[in-house]
mmCIF file of C-alpha atoms in Angstrom:
data_model
loop_
_atom_site.group_PDB
_atom_site.id
_atom_site.type_symbol
_atom_site.label_atom_id
_atom_site.label_comp_id
_atom_site.label_asym_id
_atom_site.label_seq_id
_atom_site.Cartn_x
_atom_site.Cartn_y
_atom_site.Cartn_z
ATOM 1 C CA UNK A 157 -87.824 73.621 208.861
ATOM 2 C CA UNK A 158 -91.088 72.882 210.630
ATOM 3 C CA UNK A 159 -90.413 74.953 213.744
ATOM 4 C CA UNK A 160 -90.327 77.882 211.079
ATOM 5 C CA UNK A 161 -94.017 77.219 209.811
ATOM 6 C CA UNK A 162 -95.603 76.404 213.346
ATOM 7 C CA UNK A 163 -94.090 79.873 214.471
ATOM 8 C CA UNK A 164 -95.270 81.188 211.203
ATOM 9 C CA UNK A 165 -99.030 79.528 211.848
ATOM 10 C CA UNK A 166 -99.339 80.763 215.292
ATOM 11 C CA UNK A 167 -98.670 84.552 213.788
ATOM 12 C CA UNK A 168 -102.083 83.943 211.848
ATOM 13 C CA UNK A 169 -103.858 84.533 215.297
ATOM 14 C CA UNK A 170 -102.622 87.805 216.086
ATOM 15 C CA UNK A 171 -104.209 90.445 216.341
ATOM 16 C CA UNK A 172 -102.231 92.789 213.184
ATOM 17 C CA UNK A 173 -102.573 94.543 209.860
ATOM 18 C CA UNK A 174 -102.012 92.472 207.098
ATOM 19 C CA UNK A 175 -99.055 93.918 205.948
ATOM 20 C CA UNK A 176 -97.356 93.252 209.503
ATOM 21 C CA UNK A 177 -98.827 89.648 209.446
ATOM 22 C CA UNK A 178 -97.562 88.773 205.915
ATOM 23 C CA UNK A 179 -93.825 90.692 207.451
ATOM 24 C CA UNK A 180 -93.820 88.331 210.592
ATOM 25 C CA UNK A 181 -94.678 85.490 208.387
ATOM 26 C CA UNK A 182 -91.737 86.354 206.091
ATOM 27 C CA UNK A 183 -89.384 85.978 208.861
ATOM 28 C CA UNK A 184 -90.614 83.138 209.844
ATOM 29 C CA UNK A 185 -90.276 81.263 206.496
ATOM 30 C CA UNK A 186 -89.059 83.743 203.546
ATOM 31 C CA UNK A 187 -90.859 86.578 201.909
ATOM 32 C CA UNK A 188 -91.679 83.846 199.000
ATOM 33 C CA UNK A 189 -93.339 81.575 201.210
ATOM 34 C CA UNK A 190 -95.181 84.042 203.198
ATOM 35 C CA UNK A 191 -96.684 84.986 199.987
ATOM 36 C CA UNK A 192 -98.016 81.561 199.008
ATOM 37 C CA UNK A 193 -99.141 80.930 202.307
ATOM 38 C CA UNK A 194 -101.171 84.215 202.862
ATOM 39 C CA UNK A 195 -102.616 82.636 199.447
ATOM 40 C CA UNK A 196 -104.020 79.579 200.730
ATOM 41 C CA UNK A 197 -105.295 81.146 204.390
ATOM 42 C CA UNK A 198 -107.587 83.098 202.126
ATOM 43 C CA UNK A 199 -108.555 80.204 200.449
ATOM 44 C CA UNK A 200 -108.946 78.088 203.358
ATOM 45 C CA UNK A 201 -110.948 80.983 205.160
ATOM 46 C CA UNK A 202 -113.613 80.206 202.357
ATOM 47 C CA UNK A 203 -113.968 76.652 201.627
ATOM 48 C CA UNK A 204 -116.170 75.130 204.156
ATOM 49 C CA UNK A 205 -114.011 71.766 204.727
ATOM 50 C CA UNK A 206 -116.456 69.667 207.159
ATOM 51 C CA UNK A 207 -119.015 70.426 204.550
ATOM 52 C CA UNK A 208 -117.424 68.689 201.964
ATOM 53 C CA UNK A 209 -116.183 66.003 204.142
ATOM 54 C CA UNK A 210 -120.174 65.444 205.076
ATOM 55 C CA UNK A 211 -121.136 65.181 201.091
ATOM 56 C CA UNK A 212 -118.208 62.593 200.331
ATOM 57 C CA UNK A 213 -118.859 60.501 203.733
ATOM 58 C CA UNK A 214 -116.903 57.992 204.371
ATOM 59 C CA UNK A 215 -115.918 57.966 200.894
ATOM 60 C CA UNK A 216 -111.719 57.959 200.893
ATOM 61 C CA UNK A 217 -111.618 57.566 196.818
ATOM 62 C CA UNK A 218 -114.176 60.471 196.781
ATOM 63 C CA UNK A 219 -111.803 62.598 199.274
ATOM 64 C CA UNK A 220 -108.415 61.948 197.587
ATOM 65 C CA UNK A 221 -109.891 62.625 194.090
ATOM 66 C CA UNK A 222 -110.906 66.001 195.788
ATOM 67 C CA UNK A 223 -106.917 66.659 196.511
ATOM 68 C CA UNK A 224 -105.430 65.127 193.925
ATOM 69 C CA UNK A 225 -107.454 67.321 191.358
ATOM 70 C CA UNK A 226 -107.479 70.804 192.802
ATOM 71 C CA UNK A 227 -104.093 71.591 192.042
ATOM 72 C CA UNK A 228 -104.478 70.002 188.408
ATOM 73 C CA UNK A 229 -108.201 72.646 188.165
ATOM 74 C CA UNK A 230 -105.966 75.716 190.073
ATOM 75 C CA UNK A 231 -104.839 77.066 186.526
ATOM 76 C CA UNK A 232 -107.609 75.206 184.031
ATOM 77 C CA UNK A 233 -106.068 78.924 181.288
ATOM 78 C CA UNK A 234 -102.344 77.594 181.957
ATOM 79 C CA UNK A 235 -101.456 74.441 179.902
ATOM 80 C CA UNK A 236 -99.029 71.804 182.162
ATOM 81 C CA UNK A 237 -95.097 72.372 181.243
ATOM 82 C CA UNK A 238 -94.584 69.031 179.754
ATOM 83 C CA UNK A 239 -90.949 67.440 180.906
ATOM 84 C CA UNK A 240 -88.181 68.645 179.061
ATOM 85 C CA UNK A 241 -85.843 65.644 176.929
ATOM 86 C CA UNK A 242 -83.077 64.408 178.633
ATOM 87 C CA UNK A 243 -84.528 65.297 182.260
ATOM 88 C CA UNK A 244 -85.806 62.353 184.391
ATOM 89 C CA UNK A 245 -89.120 62.175 185.818
#
């Protein structure tokens, strides 16, 4: 729920060890989501979002392309699975 994610985000500001932080986040949103959240935070802290926005300026199309192109480039070694026959897409 949104409230659970808000609580998980608050945990990021606590002065605790990484293992404790992950356990606290897991208590809010579950173990699998906590692992993904930890990876997201790790990447988020390395990316200078302000520099990216300044570089593309007010070009909304460039920002959208960056946003939608990120997931496609995340694992270039993995081929995307094609929809299974008979499944609705």
